[in-house]
Each structure stands twice: as C-alpha cells, then as structure tokens.
Amino acid sequence: MVLQSLRKGASGWIAKIFLVILTLSFLVWGIADVFRGMGATSVASVGATEISADAFRRQYLDQLQQISRRAGRPISPDQARAFGLDRQILNQMIADATLDEQAARLALAVSDEQIAREIADNPNFRRPGASSFDPAYFQQLLRSNNLTEERYVASEKQRAVRDQLLKSLGAGLAVPQVLIDAVGQFENETRTASYVRVTPAAAGPLAAPTDDVLRAYFDAHKVSFRAPEYRKISVLALTPATLAAAETVTEAEAKADYERNLSRFGTPERREVQQIVFTSAADAQAAEEKIKAGASFADIAAARGLTAKDTDLGLVAKSAILDPKIADAAFALADGAVSAPVEGRFGTVLVHVTRIEPGARQPFEAVKDQIIADLRLDRARRALLDRHDQVEDERASGSTLVEVAQKLGLTLQTFDAVDRSGRTPAGAPADVPGGADVLAGAFAVQPGVETDTVQLPQNGGFVWYETNSITPARDRTFDEARAAVTARWTEAETEKAVEAQATALLDKARAGTPLAQVAVQADLPLQIAENLRRGRAAEPFSAESIASVFDVKEGGFGIALSATEPDRIVFEVTKIMVPPPDMDTSRAAAELSRQIENDVLLQYLAAIQKEIGVKVNDKLFAQATGAGATN
C-alpha cells in the first residue's frame, strides 16, 4: 500500500485498469483448484517464483488495516476471511507472480535510466510548490515509509516489466459495432413513471405493543440483542499534543518569535510599483537627470516605447518582489517618488511607487497565547523521537505500560470496556488513540501478550497498548434489552404496515383502477418521474430500486423500495424511450473494451499457470491469516 502511494502517477493507465479489474475478477474466478500442498516456507509458488509467507502476511495486514480505517471500525480476521479478503490478496499476488515468471521467460527488462526518468518526472517527488525533482525530498519520503532507494527502485522495475506485458495484451482490441450499439441502447434507454409514495404516516399508526408481544419478538431475535465482547485496554499515546503540555516557553521567547514572523500576525504593507530596466547605468543616470529636471516617470517610459504591461509590477508586498535590491528600494520610497538608479539582477533600474497600502498587525498580547502553544507543539515534535526511544527502551527492559508511564511522566489512558467498533456498553463512541488499528490489535491478542507499536499517519506520533481483561459476549436479558427490542419491533412492524398498504394500492391498480384514482382514494399525491435510467438514482428511487421500473413493460405496475426507507413506491411505467441508432456510444465502447481486455488477461494468466504450475501451501496460508494453528 505504501508503494502504491509513492508510485501514484507513475503507472500507465492501462496497467491501472487491468490491475483493478484483475483483483475484482479473481474474486469470482477463485483459486480453489490450485490449493494443494507444497514447501513449508512459501505460502504459494508460480513456477520458480515463490510468494513468501512473510510477504503475504504483510500485505494481508496492510489491507486489513486500511479497510478498518475506511470502515471506521476494526475488521476482525474472521470477518476478513468471510469477505474473501485473504483469497483476494493471494489471488492478486499469484497474478503478479505469474506476470513476473512470464516476463523472466521472455527476458523482459527495463533499464535503470528509464526508472530514474520516471522517478524524476513524478510530481509526487517534488516539494509542495516546486517544479522539479528534489532528491532530498525523495529520500525523506522513502524513510518515512520504511523504504530504501534500492527496494523502491526494484519494485518500480518489477512494475514496469509487468506493464510491458499488460500493455501488449490490451493493444489493438476492437469491439464489434453491433455489440456496442446493443449495449448503448440498453444503457441509454429512459422511462417515465407515475408513482405514489407510501410512507409510515400513510400506513397509519401502530398499536402499542404489549409485554408479551415484545417478549415474543425478543425470543425470536435474541441473537441480535446479544451484548458484544468487551475488552479493557490501556493505551499510551505519544503525540506532539500530549508532549506539548510539558514544554516550557517564556514570554521573551514568544516575543522573539513574534518579531521574527510579523507577517503571520497581520496584513503586510503593499505598494503599487513600476520599474524601467536600462541596459546601462549611464542610460539610467540620464533618465534620472531628466526626472529631476521635471520629466515624469511615464514620460521616460513612453520615450523608450514601454507600455504599462512592460513597467507595472502591480500591488505587491515586499516579499513578492524577487530582486531584494528592487524590493528594498521600492519600500524605502515615499508615495509618488522615483528612486535613484538601482543595480538589479537584470540591469540598472529606476523604481516608481504610485500607491501605498499600509499594513495591519495584531498586537503581541492578542496572539501571545497562540504563539506559546505553537512553540510548545514545535518543541514537542522535535522531542517526539527521543521520547519514543525512551518508551521502547523501558518496554525492552520488561516494564509494563503502567510502569513506563509512571517513570517517564506520561499519561496512560484506560478504557474499561470497549467493543470491536470502539463503543462503550452505553453505546457511546470511545475516543481510543490509534482508532481502528489499536482496536483491531487489542481484540487479536489475549491479556498479557505484548503488542506492536502503532505509528500514527503523517508523523502524528506513536501508540502503545495492552489488553488488560476480556468480558465475553453474552445474551442480554429482556429487561436489559427492552428499549432496543421496542425500537426494533416498531421498525419491523412499521415496515410491514407500509408494505401491506403499498401492496393493497398495487392490487387496485392492477385490477383496473387508474393509478390517479388509487392515489385520490388513499389521499396521497400522484407524482411523475421522468428520464429514469438504469443504475442511476432519481429521487425517490435509489440506484438499486430503479431496476424495478425497468423490469416492467409500458403500462405495467410495480413496487419499489424508496431511497428513504421504509417508504415504498407504487408506480406505473407510462412511457419507454429507446435511444436512436446515431446516439453517442463512446462510453459503452470504452467499457466493453475494458471487459474484453480483462477476459483476454484472465485467459492469458490461466494458460501460463496451467503450463508452469501453481501451488498453494494450505496450512501456511491458514496460519498467515489466523485461521490455523501457528505451531
């Protein structure tokens, strides 16, 4: 995942398309037929190319953490396996290894010079605002992602060789026009529907449930009211913010910082500046004499054939003038004055100031607290790595997190009970430092087992954590779950009532009553939705429910789930519009081309794998994902 971020912008578009589709396709294609025993050190092999268990485990855990962060809650290994994440990642690594093996057989290679050019041309390796490659910034990015230049260059060479194969497969593929036209008509067909929206209010109020009704519902759905497993977690977060409070900044230091950075605390003075550049100092001196004799700056410019575009620098702050000597001269002049000749970078210059816009500055007392806070935070950032090393030294000596915090004067947070999603028994979110990464780790180990350090993104600090105790999941009693049971029963019964009302209206329409009359009888408005298209949401239809409209013939009726549940939509298709033959089919052609390219790629990979052989170590694969014993 780190490599993907670093090489952003470096890969070709064809390769990106193939690799994305490849991952999705392998979920369907699967690799169950190649799972059989092999050696004890590699999780899989393709020909002579082996996929080590460590490499697979690293990629698997990286993906698991990324998905957890996106979901906002930790995804357990069991859930990941249920989603097929383990096989998806292994399939992708097998596909990559297949390409590597075939590239080696074809003697494909790329030169160091080509990779160097790609790295130098990659805008991600330029400092913000810079226009060229910065070697120091490149090395900084590599270090921050635990990479060496050799490892990164090797991975880029591997990627470039794979690209050669992928591009050769995707070149020159043509899609039959008859297929493009058929798909284009299917995708661009539009429909108009009249509809009635059935809401809970239209279905009528529900009778209050009795205890017997709620108890029966609770007994039938007891598993959904179980109390989840909770864990008590101790967390030691080392961040600039947590260290800043211990840093001391004097008022004198804050005052000095204020004086050094005056531009931060207000609007700088700006001036409207003009300049005339002379090729010789003598010409500039002569022009100055003419101005002293009564000529204006504009007269000198006109005599030299210069327009305002040639002389105006605009309304600028001093820092915006590139030549320091010109800047000093311009901001030393009175309003309307012309300078003596100035030896600038590109010649001798006369400077003219036509307007002065005074600057404004916040007083020190108004910004003192902010300056002190910023200085504390800056010092904390510089001290962060030293403090990290101190914590690691203490842990290496056998100290617990409680002992480390006490000895180093750090704050240890304890969360008495949190579930896998980071919520307390009351349902409130617990602000656990490190978020999904810490929770996933805490629920993956038993109490007393040392865990890995979590490094926060963007150099935000480090988090150490321990699982102190476990409260197992259990069945709640009816009294404990009463509020949740009442809410769930109400939701379920409301949905049933809405569904029943919508079905009754649909039956009337299908029996011959015009939908407009059905709407009047139900005291509901009849509405019209135009230009509906497959797969595209159009209020109140969701992208999924709109498929129901396209399953009905013109003049037919149906029910669709509203984008706002539990509402239902009773509709009549009143018009079907098929696009003309001369429609724009470029989008359909591009999508079909990608699908054909994907089919070719899958067939190519399958043929190579059949020829050179693919093996998977079932036992090691299970151990790497936590599905099997590790001994």
XYZ file of C-alpha atoms in Angstrom:
631
model
C 0.000 0.000 0.000
C 2.906 2.334 0.719
C 4.339 1.598 -2.703
C 1.020 2.392 -4.307
C 1.036 5.820 -2.661
C 4.646 6.511 -3.663
C 4.203 5.495 -7.261
C 0.966 7.454 -7.674
C 1.038 8.959 -11.113
C 3.901 6.730 -12.281
C 1.878 3.794 -13.614
C 0.268 3.739 -17.040
C -3.486 3.955 -17.310
C -3.805 0.577 -18.971
C -1.936 -1.107 -16.142
C -4.130 0.578 -13.542
C -7.317 -0.557 -15.295
C -6.075 -4.134 -15.654
C -4.926 -4.470 -12.072
C -8.193 -3.080 -10.639
C -10.306 -5.378 -12.787
C -7.933 -8.255 -12.113
C -8.497 -8.018 -8.360
C -12.276 -7.981 -8.755
C -12.319 -10.771 -11.328
C -10.235 -13.142 -9.272
C -12.863 -12.938 -6.514
C -15.205 -14.699 -8.924
C -12.632 -16.870 -10.689
C -11.025 -18.001 -7.461
C -8.052 -20.258 -6.918
C -9.660 -23.154 -5.094
C -8.482 -25.609 -7.751
C -4.795 -24.859 -7.070
C -4.864 -25.249 -3.278
C -2.620 -28.172 -2.564
C 0.452 -28.884 -0.502
C 3.958 -27.590 -1.178
C 7.019 -26.386 0.773
C 6.995 -25.024 4.300
C 8.431 -21.531 3.761
C 6.277 -20.128 0.956
C 2.544 -19.638 1.013
C 2.387 -20.150 -2.770
C 4.565 -20.600 -5.841
C 4.100 -19.941 -9.547
C 6.700 -21.879 -11.482
C 10.030 -20.919 -9.942
C 8.625 -17.709 -8.402
C 7.704 -18.082 -4.727
C 5.446 -15.941 -2.531
C 6.819 -15.953 0.993
C 4.524 -16.249 3.981
C 6.012 -13.046 5.421
C 5.317 -11.067 2.240
C 1.743 -12.354 2.102
C 1.167 -11.653 5.802
C 2.456 -8.067 5.470
C 0.209 -7.325 2.518
C -2.752 -9.021 4.199
C -2.360 -6.989 7.418
C -1.829 -3.747 5.470
C -5.068 -4.332 3.571
C -6.912 -5.282 6.746
C -5.807 -2.084 8.499
C -6.727 0.080 5.515
C -10.204 -1.437 5.279
C -10.666 -0.964 9.044
C -9.714 2.713 8.761
C -12.118 3.267 5.872
C -14.907 1.461 7.729
C -14.226 3.446 10.907
C -14.115 0.251 12.956
C -11.772 -2.715 13.240
C -12.388 -5.650 10.893
C -11.525 -8.932 12.579
C -9.574 -11.668 10.755
C -12.704 -13.846 10.844
C -14.721 -11.120 9.127
C -11.946 -10.573 6.585
C -11.947 -14.271 5.719
C -15.741 -14.232 5.436
C -15.427 -11.366 2.932
C -12.827 -13.337 0.985
C -10.092 -10.770 1.616
C -7.429 -13.432 2.243
C -8.054 -15.184 -1.060
C -8.421 -11.917 -2.940
C -4.959 -10.801 -1.810
C -3.390 -14.197 -2.517
C -5.018 -14.260 -5.961
C -3.556 -10.835 -6.713
C -0.095 -11.908 -5.549
C -0.345 -15.085 -7.635
C -1.334 -12.995 -10.669
C 1.644 -10.681 -10.088
C 3.959 -13.663 -9.680
C 2.593 -15.151 -12.919
C 3.446 -11.952 -14.771
C 6.906 -11.889 -13.179
C 7.556 -15.508 -14.172
C 6.411 -14.921 -17.758
C 8.460 -11.722 -18.010
C 11.532 -13.646 -16.912
C 10.821 -16.352 -19.511
C 10.510 -13.667 -22.218
C 13.673 -11.900 -20.938
C 11.804 -8.603 -20.497
C 13.636 -5.874 -18.594
C 13.822 -2.125 -18.049
C 16.920 -0.032 -17.606
C 17.978 1.946 -14.559
C 17.856 5.065 -16.732
C 14.174 4.558 -17.544
C 13.226 4.149 -13.880
C 15.340 7.184 -12.971
C 13.480 9.265 -15.577
C 10.089 8.109 -14.276
C 11.030 8.952 -10.694
C 12.400 12.368 -11.710
C 9.218 13.121 -13.711
C 6.866 12.020 -10.901
C 5.315 15.184 -9.365
C 4.814 13.340 -6.068
C 8.566 13.552 -5.509
C 8.606 17.336 -5.648
C 8.241 19.529 -2.631
C 4.905 21.431 -2.450
C 5.088 24.295 -4.916
C 8.319 23.037 -6.542
C 8.543 22.343 -10.283
C 11.399 19.843 -10.317
C 12.515 16.615 -8.662
C 14.083 17.010 -5.226
C 16.446 14.124 -4.276
C 16.415 15.084 -0.582
C 12.596 15.137 -0.504
C 12.546 11.766 -2.312
C 14.815 10.247 0.332
C 12.681 11.783 3.091
C 9.535 10.148 1.659
C 11.275 6.791 1.422
C 12.499 6.949 5.025
C 9.075 7.967 6.329
C 7.617 4.858 4.676
C 10.389 2.495 5.868
C 11.795 2.034 2.372
C 15.273 2.198 0.911
C 16.047 3.558 -2.522
C 17.179 0.102 -3.656
C 13.914 -1.543 -2.585
C 11.779 1.128 -4.200
C 13.712 1.068 -7.490
C 13.490 -2.728 -7.558
C 9.713 -2.605 -7.053
C 9.363 0.014 -9.810
C 11.372 -2.139 -12.195
C 9.074 -5.042 -11.405
C 6.018 -2.882 -12.042
C 7.395 -1.540 -15.333
C 8.109 -5.050 -16.630
C 4.576 -6.129 -15.752
C 3.279 -3.064 -17.607
C 5.027 -4.233 -20.758
C 3.079 -7.482 -20.671
C -0.214 -5.836 -19.774
C 0.037 -3.198 -22.492
C 0.891 -5.778 -25.119
C -2.251 -7.722 -24.223
C -4.524 -4.677 -24.312
C -3.308 -3.156 -27.582
C -5.379 -3.370 -30.744
C -8.514 -4.971 -29.308
C -11.648 -3.991 -31.243
C -15.255 -4.303 -30.060
C -17.888 -5.305 -32.678
C -20.086 -2.330 -33.541
C -23.283 -4.390 -33.269
C -22.406 -5.184 -29.642
C -21.608 -1.529 -28.910
C -24.974 -0.437 -30.368
C -26.912 -3.053 -28.380
C -25.241 -2.150 -25.089
C -25.581 1.568 -25.822
C -29.327 1.248 -26.398
C -29.699 -0.810 -23.237
C -27.789 1.692 -21.091
C -29.339 4.845 -22.598
C -32.967 3.766 -22.590
C -35.087 6.151 -20.476
C -38.500 5.753 -18.866
C -41.221 7.891 -17.378
C -43.235 6.639 -14.422
C -46.207 7.895 -12.428
C -45.985 6.914 -8.798
C -47.495 7.086 -5.325
C -45.187 7.191 -2.331
C -46.393 5.209 0.685
C -44.917 6.438 3.987
C -45.427 5.259 7.584
C -47.909 8.106 8.019
C -49.933 6.794 5.066
C -49.911 3.302 6.573
C -51.459 4.579 9.794
C -50.354 4.455 13.451
C -49.254 1.237 15.142
C -50.956 -0.143 18.227
C -48.695 -0.037 21.295
C -47.059 -3.460 21.817
C -47.775 -5.499 24.953
C -45.044 -7.087 27.027
C -45.993 -10.495 25.627
C -45.549 -9.221 22.064
C -42.158 -7.695 22.875
C -41.004 -10.810 24.729
C -42.002 -12.983 21.779
C -40.059 -10.712 19.424
C -37.071 -10.760 21.772
C -37.093 -14.575 21.960
C -37.292 -14.868 18.172
C -34.380 -12.435 17.618
C -32.357 -12.963 20.782
C -29.059 -13.247 18.932
C -29.360 -9.684 17.586
C -29.631 -8.314 21.140
C -26.521 -10.039 22.489
C -24.020 -7.932 24.372
C -20.797 -7.980 22.340
C -17.403 -8.900 23.689
C -15.789 -6.013 25.547
C -12.155 -5.506 26.392
C -10.362 -3.372 28.925
C -7.496 -1.607 27.166
C -4.612 0.516 28.421
C -3.308 2.975 25.855
C -0.168 5.117 25.952
C -0.298 7.746 23.211
C 2.840 9.697 22.417
C 1.932 12.606 20.151
C 3.070 16.211 19.801
C -0.150 17.278 21.513
C 0.414 15.021 24.551
C 4.028 16.168 24.927
C 3.362 19.865 24.351
C 1.941 20.459 27.835
C 5.291 19.584 29.420
C 7.238 22.060 27.279
C 8.033 25.482 28.777
C 8.046 28.668 26.687
C 8.887 32.038 28.223
C 7.222 35.290 27.253
C 10.572 36.550 25.950
C 10.843 33.563 23.610
C 7.289 34.145 22.404
C 8.079 37.842 21.818
C 11.167 36.937 19.801
C 9.127 34.551 17.642
C 6.535 37.286 17.138
C 9.199 39.692 15.864
C 10.663 37.053 13.531
C 7.302 36.224 11.994
C 5.431 39.522 11.853
C 3.813 38.555 8.545
C 1.869 35.784 10.326
C 0.022 38.244 12.507
C -1.476 40.700 10.084
C -1.561 42.057 6.557
C 1.802 43.280 5.216
C 2.201 46.676 3.632
C 1.661 46.571 -0.125
C 2.769 49.031 -2.783
C 1.921 49.668 -6.405
C 5.328 49.545 -8.060
C 6.614 50.372 -11.538
C 10.110 49.876 -12.905
C 12.155 50.652 -16.006
C 15.138 48.416 -16.707
C 18.091 50.030 -18.517
C 20.844 48.164 -20.306
C 23.490 50.559 -18.998
C 23.999 52.571 -15.843
C 24.670 55.686 -17.979
C 21.184 55.489 -19.559
C 19.615 55.133 -16.124
C 21.593 58.120 -14.829
C 20.474 60.230 -17.788
C 16.837 59.284 -17.184
C 17.174 60.252 -13.520
C 18.518 63.668 -14.533
C 15.516 64.212 -16.824
C 13.133 63.361 -13.963
C 14.936 65.825 -11.694
C 14.513 68.405 -14.471
C 10.749 67.930 -14.497
C 10.026 64.892 -16.690
C 7.689 62.262 -15.293
C 8.316 58.534 -14.937
C 5.626 57.978 -17.562
C 7.454 60.335 -19.960
C 10.647 58.279 -19.642
C 8.719 55.029 -20.228
C 6.917 56.448 -23.275
C 10.186 57.726 -24.754
C 11.579 54.201 -24.538
C 8.450 52.700 -26.159
C 7.324 50.928 -22.981
C 3.684 50.249 -22.076
C 2.156 49.703 -18.616
C 2.491 45.956 -19.204
C 6.256 46.418 -19.503
C 6.696 48.532 -16.348
C 3.994 47.573 -13.816
C 4.783 45.076 -11.043
C 1.292 45.505 -9.595
C 0.171 45.981 -5.997
C 2.657 43.767 -4.162
C 4.095 43.037 -0.739
C 7.834 43.367 -0.315
C 8.269 39.596 -0.208
C 6.645 39.277 -3.653
C 9.402 41.238 -5.412
C 12.012 38.703 -6.475
C 15.019 41.046 -6.589
C 15.898 42.063 -2.979
C 17.567 45.309 -4.084
C 14.486 46.382 -6.038
C 12.273 45.406 -3.082
C 14.387 47.460 -0.641
C 14.318 50.492 -2.951
C 10.575 50.280 -3.606
C 9.683 50.058 0.093
C 12.029 52.910 1.055
C 10.345 55.435 -1.291
C 7.625 57.923 -0.450
C 4.335 57.726 -2.300
C 4.833 59.033 -5.862
C 8.637 59.131 -5.630
C 11.168 57.734 -8.118
C 14.353 56.009 -6.900
C 17.934 56.673 -7.894
C 19.380 54.051 -10.263
C 19.424 50.593 -8.619
C 21.790 47.845 -9.727
C 19.362 44.945 -10.064
C 19.834 41.367 -11.210
C 18.926 42.108 -14.824
C 20.215 45.632 -15.261
C 20.079 49.115 -13.785
C 16.551 50.031 -12.697
C 14.524 53.124 -11.840
C 11.712 52.312 -9.399
C 8.483 54.318 -9.085
C 5.867 53.941 -6.312
C 2.368 55.110 -7.281
C 0.352 53.963 -4.249
C 0.971 52.702 -0.710
C -1.463 50.431 1.115
C -0.481 50.343 4.809
C -0.223 47.011 6.563
C -2.110 45.976 9.688
C -0.719 43.954 12.570
C -2.222 42.192 15.577
C -0.606 43.291 18.852
C 1.617 40.772 20.643
C -0.766 40.425 23.609
C -3.579 39.345 21.300
C -1.578 36.454 19.821
C 0.759 35.588 22.695
C -1.168 32.508 23.834
C -1.291 31.105 20.303
C 2.441 31.701 19.791
C 3.265 29.926 23.061
C 1.028 26.983 22.100
C 2.653 26.747 18.656
C 6.177 26.864 20.123
C 5.303 24.149 22.623
C 3.935 21.969 19.842
C 7.008 22.558 17.685
C 9.354 21.590 20.513
C 7.218 18.538 21.247
C 7.577 17.396 17.631
C 11.351 17.669 17.886
C 11.329 15.691 21.152
C 8.952 13.007 19.846
C 11.511 10.514 18.532
C 13.687 10.784 21.662
C 10.672 10.069 23.853
C 9.702 7.185 21.563
C 13.138 5.647 22.072
C 12.819 6.069 25.841
C 9.488 4.217 25.841
C 10.901 1.416 23.682
C 13.935 1.081 25.977
C 11.683 0.740 29.007
C 9.486 -1.838 27.274
C 12.567 -3.783 26.201
C 13.626 -3.948 29.846
C 10.319 -5.629 30.716
C 8.338 -2.656 32.086
C 4.572 -2.624 31.714
C 2.833 0.376 30.169
C 1.769 1.483 33.670
C 5.392 1.450 34.808
C 6.590 3.195 31.635
C 4.032 5.972 32.051
C 4.916 6.483 35.713
C 8.658 6.532 35.125
C 8.587 8.884 32.129
C 5.780 11.130 33.383
C 3.399 10.221 30.558
C -0.385 9.811 30.632
C -1.785 6.289 30.401
C -5.425 6.086 29.302
C -7.560 3.170 30.394
C -10.764 2.184 28.628
C -12.654 -0.137 30.954
C -14.925 -1.627 28.301
C -14.961 -1.108 24.541
C -16.275 -3.373 21.795
C -14.700 -4.060 18.412
C -16.285 -0.935 16.924
C -14.895 1.244 19.713
C -18.145 1.767 21.608
C -18.817 1.548 25.322
C -21.624 -0.545 26.855
C -23.736 2.633 26.817
C -23.308 2.832 23.052
C -21.148 5.967 23.143
C -18.009 6.085 20.978
C -14.753 5.801 22.938
C -12.021 8.098 21.665
C -9.289 5.447 21.551
C -5.955 6.841 20.275
C -4.925 4.971 17.141
C -8.563 4.143 16.411
C -9.218 1.062 14.288
C -5.570 -0.074 14.311
C -5.401 -0.209 18.113
C -8.824 -1.836 18.464
C -8.028 -4.490 15.855
C -4.778 -5.316 17.647
C -6.345 -5.303 21.108
C -9.035 -7.783 20.016
C -6.494 -10.024 18.310
C -4.457 -10.858 21.441
C -5.018 -12.284 24.890
C -4.318 -10.286 28.072
C -0.631 -10.119 28.925
C 0.557 -10.524 25.317
C 2.831 -7.727 24.095
C 1.508 -5.873 21.043
C 3.182 -3.982 18.218
C 3.533 -0.220 18.282
C 1.066 1.700 16.117
C 2.587 4.594 14.188
C 0.065 7.345 13.524
C -0.153 8.707 9.963
C 1.595 11.893 8.840
C 4.216 11.644 11.587
C 1.461 12.127 14.155
C 3.153 10.057 16.862
C 3.075 6.558 18.337
C 0.611 4.477 20.335
C 1.353 1.518 22.637
C -1.498 -0.548 24.041
C -2.230 -3.592 26.191
C -5.297 -5.765 26.558
C -5.950 -5.965 30.309
C -9.047 -8.154 30.501
C -11.878 -9.617 28.438
C -15.617 -9.529 29.085
C -17.067 -12.294 26.882
C -20.107 -11.748 24.698
C -23.332 -12.853 26.336
C -27.098 -12.925 25.921
C -28.835 -9.895 27.383
C -31.978 -10.339 29.469
C -35.270 -8.992 28.188
C -35.254 -6.195 30.772
C -31.744 -5.128 29.710
C -32.731 -5.049 26.044
C -36.284 -3.697 26.432
C -35.578 -0.286 24.829
C -33.745 -1.841 21.885
C -36.430 -4.507 21.469
C -39.172 -1.881 21.389
C -37.296 0.147 18.776
C -36.582 -2.889 16.571
C -40.159 -4.199 16.863
C -41.502 -0.769 15.900
C -39.207 -0.622 12.864
C -40.212 -4.105 11.743
C -43.944 -3.565 12.217
C -43.807 -0.170 10.503
C -42.120 -1.748 7.506
C -44.779 -4.486 7.403
C -47.576 -1.912 7.563
C -46.048 0.186 4.766
C -45.507 -2.911 2.628
C -49.111 -4.051 3.199
C -50.523 -0.626 2.290
C -48.377 -0.431 -0.852
C -49.405 -3.950 -1.887
C -53.083 -3.062 -1.437
C -52.692 0.002 -3.682
C -50.812 -2.057 -6.285
C -53.563 -4.684 -6.334
C -56.167 -1.974 -7.010
C -54.125 -0.550 -9.885
C -53.566 -3.985 -11.420
C -57.271 -4.716 -11.076
C -58.025 -1.810 -13.416
C -58.367 1.256 -11.190
C -56.322 4.127 -12.692
C -53.328 4.963 -10.503
C -54.513 8.570 -10.248
C -57.810 7.372 -8.766
C -55.965 4.977 -6.426
C -53.923 7.941 -5.179
C -57.031 10.040 -4.571
C -58.733 7.249 -2.642
C -55.645 6.838 -0.454
C -55.351 10.631 -0.029
C -51.828 10.552 -1.488
C -50.369 12.750 -4.255
C -49.705 11.261 -7.692
C -46.226 12.234 -8.856
C -44.240 11.811 -12.074
C -40.579 10.839 -12.538
C -39.115 11.484 -15.995
C -35.922 10.407 -17.771
C -35.250 7.488 -15.445
C -32.151 5.481 -16.437
C -30.785 2.113 -15.381
C -28.450 2.176 -12.403
C -28.912 5.883 -11.703
C -30.677 7.176 -8.623
C -33.525 9.638 -9.147
C -35.376 10.759 -6.030
C -37.308 8.970 -4.606
C -35.832 5.912 -6.428
C -32.445 4.594 -5.322
C -29.968 3.283 -7.905
C -30.857 -0.278 -6.838
C -34.634 0.089 -6.643
C -34.891 1.796 -10.026
C -34.196 -1.619 -11.563
C -37.808 -2.487 -10.672
C -39.019 0.203 -13.081
C -37.021 -1.411 -15.909
C -38.431 -4.860 -15.137
C -41.949 -3.707 -16.079
C -43.428 -3.210 -19.549
C -45.015 0.050 -20.661
C -48.380 0.392 -18.906
C -47.325 -2.094 -16.226
C -47.257 -1.603 -12.440
C -44.827 -2.457 -9.682
C -43.461 -1.698 -6.207
C -40.011 -0.296 -5.498
C -38.203 0.399 -2.255
C -37.769 4.136 -1.761
C -34.355 5.689 -1.252
C -35.770 6.671 2.151
C -36.735 3.506 3.998
C -39.223 2.161 4.944
C -41.165 4.095 2.283
C -42.472 2.137 -0.717
C -43.229 3.427 -4.213
C -46.185 2.112 -6.196
C -45.504 3.032 -9.835
C -46.824 2.730 -13.382
C -44.464 2.869 -16.378
C -46.155 5.376 -18.671
C -43.501 5.820 -21.364
C -40.430 3.975 -22.678
C -37.966 5.886 -24.863
C -35.396 3.855 -26.838
C -32.390 5.932 -27.974
C -31.846 6.476 -31.719
C -29.231 4.468 -33.681
C -26.957 7.529 -34.044
C -26.537 8.011 -30.289
C -23.145 8.544 -28.653
C -21.810 5.068 -27.786
C -18.278 6.067 -26.732
C -18.902 5.244 -23.063
C -20.310 1.800 -23.892
C -17.411 1.129 -26.280
C -14.816 2.016 -23.640
C -16.460 -0.213 -21.005
C -16.786 -3.151 -23.392
C -13.174 -2.734 -24.435
C -12.076 -2.918 -20.809
C -14.143 -6.050 -20.246
C -12.709 -7.763 -23.326
C -9.185 -6.798 -22.267
C -9.914 -8.321 -18.867
C -11.153 -11.551 -20.440
C -8.012 -11.773 -22.551
C -5.844 -11.178 -19.492
C -7.603 -13.892 -17.470
C -7.263 -16.400 -20.293
C -3.590 -15.476 -20.697
C -2.879 -15.914 -16.982
C -4.806 -19.190 -16.847
C -2.813 -20.571 -19.785
C 0.529 -19.581 -18.240
C -0.412 -21.009 -14.848
C -1.558 -24.267 -16.421
C 1.767 -24.532 -18.215
C 4.139 -23.653 -15.365
C 2.030 -24.749 -12.391
C 0.623 -23.010 -9.324
C 0.867 -24.424 -5.810
C -0.508 -23.147 -2.509
C 0.510 -24.292 0.961
C -2.891 -24.673 2.661
C -1.502 -24.935 6.176
C 0.817 -21.925 5.913
C -1.916 -19.894 4.201
C -4.297 -20.600 7.105
C -1.637 -19.712 9.675
C -0.805 -16.435 7.920
C -4.423 -15.284 8.151
C -5.029 -16.572 11.671
C -7.300 -19.400 10.550
C -4.980 -22.178 11.703
C -2.599 -23.008 14.479
C 0.838 -21.481 14.317
C 2.712 -24.459 15.659
